[in-house]
Amino acid sequence: MSGTNSHRYRVVDVFTTEALEGNPLAVFPDGSRIHEVTMQRIAKELNLSETVFLVPPTRPDCVARVRIFTPNREMAFAGHPTIGASFVLLDEGMVPNHSSRFSLDEKVGAVPIRFDGADRPLIWLRTPPISEGATYDRTLCAHALGLDPDDLLDIAPQLLSAGNPNIFIPLKDKAAVDRAWLDAHALKALKGANSEPVCVFVFAPTPEGAYSRMFALELGVFEDPATGSATGPLAAYMIKYRLVSGSDGTRFLSEQGTKMGRRSILHVQIRGDAGANGIEVGGYVTPVVEATLTI
């Protein structure tokens, strides 16, 4: 057909070793021929949590620039797209000398990446600087989630961000996490005058780490199966309130997406002072689709 362009892309399931679990991600290995307006339209067409376009880096210390789009908007940073893009770069031989350490150029800045193992790498990102925001009334949070205030731990929910603001709401157990259902009108009331899009992250501490869910209504994603950008701030919040189990609290897991049938396992590694950007989030990636988009 005249006047059409073909663009190869891949779909990978991130934060899982099982196909059709984890968080699916579309990656366009050569996005340099795609206008950013078209990138947004493609992301809306594919309708995944995020779609990634790899383009030449603007920072000399990075192997690629990562453009990340939800169906509604471009993101400054997101975790599962960063991990998934890293896998595709490695798998397609786009990392010089197949280095086990490199950086990706994102709107939030250069994001350091490392990986363990060669045949099936466990890929780690270093969480960008985490900022703390407002705290929220527990009763209002419970109402927004369709829960009873007694379902929440006696800890103030709080806004934290490593590029994407999330309201972290700690619940008492997995059953309460599974019952949660975010109401859009109640979310607006909870935010008050804050016009910036925010996500709502609910979790319950477990012996392994945390059992989690994340709602992103204002980003065009009702529920996200795995949220790497929120998992670093989750770790910081859990450390702050001594919610991390284990002998030293330096490594734990966040299980997310199980309620929606997309079980994801996010690894967390605390290196040194968590407050000094020492939180890494890691996961496995499973490739599932190779395709061509013709527009």
mmCIF file of N, CA, C and O in Angstrom, residues 92-148:
data_model
loop_
_atom_site.group_PDB
_atom_site.id
_atom_site.type_symbol
_atom_site.label_atom_id
_atom_site.label_comp_id
_atom_site.label_asym_id
_atom_site.label_seq_id
_atom_site.Cartn_x
_atom_site.Cartn_y
_atom_site.Cartn_z
ATOM 1 N N GLU A 92 18.379 -7.809 21.662
ATOM 2 C CA GLU A 92 18.617 -7.432 20.271
ATOM 3 C C GLU A 92 20.058 -6.978 20.027
ATOM 4 O O GLU A 92 20.394 -6.491 18.942
ATOM 5 N N GLY A 93 20.923 -7.142 21.027
ATOM 6 C CA GLY A 93 22.321 -6.778 20.854
ATOM 7 C C GLY A 93 22.555 -5.294 20.722
ATOM 8 O O GLY A 93 23.517 -4.856 20.070
ATOM 9 N N MET A 94 21.698 -4.477 21.351
ATOM 10 C CA MET A 94 21.803 -3.030 21.237
ATOM 11 C C MET A 94 22.577 -2.398 22.388
ATOM 12 O O MET A 94 22.711 -1.175 22.456
ATOM 13 N N VAL A 95 23.095 -3.230 23.309
ATOM 14 C CA VAL A 95 23.933 -2.743 24.404
ATOM 15 C C VAL A 95 25.393 -2.989 24.026
ATOM 16 O O VAL A 95 25.778 -4.135 23.791
ATOM 17 N N PRO A 96 26.215 -1.946 23.945
ATOM 18 C CA PRO A 96 27.613 -2.129 23.544
ATOM 19 C C PRO A 96 28.341 -3.142 24.419
ATOM 20 O O PRO A 96 28.277 -3.076 25.652
ATOM 21 N N ASN A 97 28.989 -4.096 23.764
ATOM 22 C CA ASN A 97 29.792 -5.117 24.452
ATOM 23 C C ASN A 97 28.974 -5.953 25.433
ATOM 24 O O ASN A 97 29.547 -6.599 26.321
ATOM 25 N N HIS A 98 27.650 -5.923 25.288
ATOM 26 C CA HIS A 98 26.768 -6.684 26.180
ATOM 27 C C HIS A 98 27.112 -6.421 27.653
ATOM 28 O O HIS A 98 27.175 -7.328 28.471
ATOM 29 N N SER A 99 27.366 -5.173 27.953
ATOM 30 C CA SER A 99 27.746 -4.788 29.310
ATOM 31 C C SER A 99 26.654 -5.151 30.307
ATOM 32 O O SER A 99 25.458 -5.068 30.008
ATOM 33 N N SER A 100 27.061 -5.554 31.507
ATOM 34 C CA SER A 100 26.088 -5.888 32.553
ATOM 35 C C SER A 100 25.606 -4.645 33.292
ATOM 36 O O SER A 100 24.724 -4.734 34.149
ATOM 37 N N ARG A 101 26.175 -3.493 32.963
ATOM 38 C CA ARG A 101 25.749 -2.226 33.561
ATOM 39 C C ARG A 101 25.683 -1.160 32.471
ATOM 40 O O ARG A 101 26.610 -1.011 31.685
ATOM 41 N N PHE A 102 24.584 -0.430 32.432
ATOM 42 C CA PHE A 102 24.428 0.659 31.482
ATOM 43 C C PHE A 102 23.348 1.590 32.017
ATOM 44 O O PHE A 102 22.759 1.335 33.076
ATOM 45 N N SER A 103 23.078 2.667 31.297
ATOM 46 C CA SER A 103 22.050 3.621 31.720
ATOM 47 C C SER A 103 21.105 3.909 30.572
ATOM 48 O O SER A 103 21.489 3.860 29.397
ATOM 49 N N LEU A 104 19.854 4.212 30.925
ATOM 50 C CA LEU A 104 18.834 4.585 29.953
ATOM 51 C C LEU A 104 18.474 6.050 30.140
ATOM 52 O O LEU A 104 18.377 6.552 31.265
ATOM 53 N N ASP A 105 18.265 6.723 29.030
ATOM 54 C CA ASP A 105 17.939 8.141 29.003
ATOM 55 C C ASP A 105 16.416 8.281 29.072
ATOM 56 O O ASP A 105 15.712 7.908 28.132
ATOM 57 N N GLU A 106 15.921 8.792 30.205
ATOM 58 C CA GLU A 106 14.486 9.007 30.375
ATOM 59 C C GLU A 106 14.240 10.450 30.794
ATOM 60 O O GLU A 106 15.175 11.163 31.178
ATOM 61 N N LYS A 107 13.009 10.891 30.740
ATOM 62 C CA LYS A 107 12.708 12.282 31.081
ATOM 63 C C LYS A 107 13.079 12.612 32.527
ATOM 64 O O LYS A 107 13.401 13.752 32.849
ATOM 65 N N VAL A 108 13.056 11.603 33.396
ATOM 66 C CA VAL A 108 13.418 11.821 34.787
ATOM 67 C C VAL A 108 14.927 11.959 34.958
ATOM 68 O O VAL A 108 15.405 12.403 35.995
ATOM 69 N N GLY A 109 15.694 11.566 33.942
ATOM 70 C CA GLY A 109 17.152 11.590 33.998
ATOM 71 C C GLY A 109 17.727 10.261 33.538
ATOM 72 O O GLY A 109 17.025 9.416 32.989
ATOM 73 N N ALA A 110 19.025 10.073 33.767
ATOM 74 C CA ALA A 110 19.686 8.810 33.433
ATOM 75 C C ALA A 110 19.335 7.766 34.493
ATOM 76 O O ALA A 110 19.515 8.001 35.694
ATOM 77 N N VAL A 111 18.823 6.619 34.062
ATOM 78 C CA VAL A 111 18.412 5.556 34.985
ATOM 79 C C VAL A 111 19.424 4.409 34.885
ATOM 80 O O VAL A 111 19.522 3.755 33.845
ATOM 81 N N PRO A 112 20.204 4.150 35.952
ATOM 82 C CA PRO A 112 21.188 3.067 35.925
ATOM 83 C C PRO A 112 20.513 1.692 35.907
ATOM 84 O O PRO A 112 19.537 1.460 36.631
ATOM 85 N N ILE A 113 21.061 0.787 35.098
ATOM 86 C CA ILE A 113 20.555 -0.571 34.941
ATOM 87 C C ILE A 113 21.702 -1.552 35.179
ATOM 88 O O ILE A 113 22.838 -1.293 34.783
ATOM 89 N N ARG A 114 21.404 -2.659 35.811
ATOM 90 C CA ARG A 114 22.355 -3.765 35.885
ATOM 91 C C ARG A 114 21.568 -5.054 35.769
ATOM 92 O O ARG A 114 20.343 -5.069 35.976
ATOM 93 N N PHE A 115 22.243 -6.146 35.443
ATOM 94 C CA PHE A 115 21.538 -7.415 35.392
ATOM 95 C C PHE A 115 22.416 -8.538 35.907
ATOM 96 O O PHE A 115 23.635 -8.497 35.803
ATOM 97 N N ASP A 116 21.750 -9.519 36.511
ATOM 98 C CA ASP A 116 22.395 -10.716 37.031
ATOM 99 C C ASP A 116 22.065 -11.886 36.119
ATOM 100 O O ASP A 116 20.889 -12.117 35.800
ATOM 101 N N GLY A 117 23.073 -12.663 35.722
ATOM 102 C CA GLY A 117 22.828 -13.834 34.909
ATOM 103 C C GLY A 117 22.780 -13.488 33.437
ATOM 104 O O GLY A 117 22.509 -12.342 33.054
ATOM 105 N N ALA A 118 23.025 -14.488 32.587
ATOM 106 C CA ALA A 118 23.078 -14.259 31.145
ATOM 107 C C ALA A 118 21.917 -14.921 30.411
ATOM 108 O O ALA A 118 21.251 -14.298 29.586
ATOM 109 N N ASP A 119 21.666 -16.205 30.691
ATOM 110 C CA ASP A 119 20.623 -16.921 29.959
ATOM 111 C C ASP A 119 19.239 -16.339 30.230
ATOM 112 O O ASP A 119 18.438 -16.159 29.315
ATOM 113 N N ARG A 120 18.950 -16.061 31.489
ATOM 114 C CA ARG A 120 17.679 -15.424 31.855
ATOM 115 C C ARG A 120 17.992 -14.350 32.886
ATOM 116 O O ARG A 120 17.963 -14.594 34.094
ATOM 117 N N PRO A 121 18.319 -13.149 32.430
ATOM 118 C CA PRO A 121 18.803 -12.134 33.369
ATOM 119 C C PRO A 121 17.715 -11.599 34.292
ATOM 120 O O PRO A 121 16.570 -11.417 33.876
ATOM 121 N N LEU A 122 18.101 -11.381 35.530
ATOM 122 C CA LEU A 122 17.291 -10.616 36.475
ATOM 123 C C LEU A 122 17.751 -9.174 36.327
ATOM 124 O O LEU A 122 18.905 -8.847 36.637
ATOM 125 N N ILE A 123 16.879 -8.316 35.813
ATOM 126 C CA ILE A 123 17.251 -6.947 35.445
ATOM 127 C C ILE A 123 16.845 -5.995 36.568
ATOM 128 O O ILE A 123 15.710 -6.024 37.046
ATOM 129 N N TRP A 124 17.790 -5.132 36.964
ATOM 130 C CA TRP A 124 17.584 -4.194 38.065
ATOM 131 C C TRP A 124 17.672 -2.760 37.567
ATOM 132 O O TRP A 124 18.531 -2.429 36.745
ATOM 133 N N LEU A 125 16.802 -1.893 38.090
ATOM 134 C CA LEU A 125 16.929 -0.453 37.885
ATOM 135 C C LEU A 125 17.159 0.209 39.235
ATOM 136 O O LEU A 125 16.711 -0.294 40.266
ATOM 137 N N ARG A 126 17.868 1.306 39.214
ATOM 138 C CA ARG A 126 18.033 2.096 40.438
ATOM 139 C C ARG A 126 16.936 3.143 40.479
ATOM 140 O O ARG A 126 16.765 3.924 39.541
ATOM 141 N N THR A 127 16.185 3.140 41.561
ATOM 142 C CA THR A 127 15.067 4.077 41.698
ATOM 143 C C THR A 127 15.566 5.518 41.697
ATOM 144 O O THR A 127 16.519 5.846 42.412
ATOM 145 N N PRO A 128 14.949 6.399 40.894
ATOM 146 C CA PRO A 128 15.305 7.825 40.951
ATOM 147 C C PRO A 128 15.017 8.409 42.331
ATOM 148 O O PRO A 128 14.366 7.766 43.173
ATOM 149 N N PRO A 129 15.497 9.624 42.593
ATOM 150 C CA PRO A 129 15.256 10.246 43.901
ATOM 151 C C PRO A 129 13.777 10.233 44.285
ATOM 152 O O PRO A 129 12.913 10.520 43.464
ATOM 153 N N ILE A 130 13.519 9.891 45.536
ATOM 154 C CA ILE A 130 12.150 9.770 46.048
ATOM 155 C C ILE A 130 11.798 11.016 46.850
ATOM 156 O O ILE A 130 12.561 11.446 47.719
ATOM 157 N N SER A 131 10.648 11.599 46.547
ATOM 158 C CA SER A 131 10.168 12.750 47.306
ATOM 159 C C SER A 131 8.914 12.368 48.081
ATOM 160 O O SER A 131 8.113 11.551 47.618
ATOM 161 N N GLU A 132 8.767 12.957 49.269
ATOM 162 C CA GLU A 132 7.597 12.722 50.106
ATOM 163 C C GLU A 132 6.650 13.906 49.999
ATOM 164 O O GLU A 132 7.077 15.056 49.941
ATOM 165 N N GLY A 133 5.357 13.595 49.970
ATOM 166 C CA GLY A 133 4.346 14.634 49.892
ATOM 167 C C GLY A 133 3.383 14.584 51.061
ATOM 168 O O GLY A 133 3.737 14.148 52.164
ATOM 169 N N ALA A 134 2.150 14.979 50.789
ATOM 170 C CA ALA A 134 1.136 15.109 51.835
ATOM 171 C C ALA A 134 0.748 13.758 52.426
ATOM 172 O O ALA A 134 0.901 12.712 51.791
ATOM 173 N N THR A 135 0.241 13.795 53.642
ATOM 174 C CA THR A 135 -0.399 12.627 54.246
ATOM 175 C C THR A 135 -1.911 12.806 54.133
ATOM 176 O O THR A 135 -2.413 13.914 53.921
ATOM 177 N N TYR A 136 -2.643 11.688 54.302
ATOM 178 C CA TYR A 136 -4.080 11.689 54.036
ATOM 179 C C TYR A 136 -4.845 11.058 55.192
ATOM 180 O O TYR A 136 -4.326 10.184 55.908
ATOM 181 N N ASP A 137 -6.066 11.482 55.338
ATOM 182 C CA ASP A 137 -6.939 10.958 56.380
ATOM 183 C C ASP A 137 -7.286 9.495 56.092
ATOM 184 O O ASP A 137 -7.722 9.164 54.982
ATOM 185 N N ARG A 138 -7.133 8.633 57.063
ATOM 186 C CA ARG A 138 -7.379 7.205 56.875
ATOM 187 C C ARG A 138 -8.838 6.926 56.516
ATOM 188 O O ARG A 138 -9.133 6.068 55.672
ATOM 189 N N THR A 139 -9.756 7.644 57.135
ATOM 190 C CA THR A 139 -11.177 7.409 56.867
ATOM 191 C C THR A 139 -11.533 7.776 55.431
ATOM 192 O O THR A 139 -12.281 7.052 54.749
ATOM 193 N N LEU A 140 -10.996 8.893 54.939
ATOM 194 C CA LEU A 140 -11.254 9.287 53.552
ATOM 195 C C LEU A 140 -10.646 8.275 52.579
ATOM 196 O O LEU A 140 -11.247 7.953 51.549
ATOM 197 N N CYS A 141 -9.483 7.771 52.920
ATOM 198 C CA CYS A 141 -8.846 6.760 52.064
ATOM 199 C C CYS A 141 -9.685 5.483 52.028
ATOM 200 O O CYS A 141 -9.874 4.876 50.965
ATOM 201 N N ALA A 142 -10.174 5.079 53.189
ATOM 202 C CA ALA A 142 -11.011 3.883 53.250
ATOM 203 C C ALA A 142 -12.258 4.057 52.391
ATOM 204 O O ALA A 142 -12.652 3.158 51.636
ATOM 205 N N HIS A 143 -12.883 5.229 52.480
ATOM 206 C CA HIS A 143 -14.087 5.499 51.689
ATOM 207 C C HIS A 143 -13.781 5.432 50.189
ATOM 208 O O HIS A 143 -14.566 4.864 49.409
ATOM 209 N N ALA A 144 -12.637 5.988 49.773
ATOM 210 C CA ALA A 144 -12.274 5.984 48.353
ATOM 211 C C ALA A 144 -12.067 4.572 47.827
ATOM 212 O O ALA A 144 -12.258 4.313 46.635
ATOM 213 N N LEU A 145 -11.693 3.661 48.715
ATOM 214 C CA LEU A 145 -11.421 2.279 48.318
ATOM 215 C C LEU A 145 -12.584 1.335 48.593
ATOM 216 O O LEU A 145 -12.469 0.126 48.345
ATOM 217 N N GLY A 146 -13.691 1.857 49.118
ATOM 218 C CA GLY A 146 -14.822 1.002 49.446
ATOM 219 C C GLY A 146 -14.542 0.080 50.616
ATOM 220 O O GLY A 146 -15.117 -1.011 50.714
ATOM 221 N N LEU A 147 -13.682 0.511 51.526
ATOM 222 C CA LEU A 147 -13.290 -0.303 52.669
ATOM 223 C C LEU A 147 -13.721 0.354 53.971
ATOM 224 O O LEU A 147 -14.092 1.532 54.017
ATOM 225 N N ASP A 148 -13.645 -0.414 55.045
ATOM 226 C CA ASP A 148 -13.874 0.103 56.388
ATOM 227 C C ASP A 148 -12.552 0.662 56.920
ATOM 228 O O ASP A 148 -11.493 0.096 56.635
#
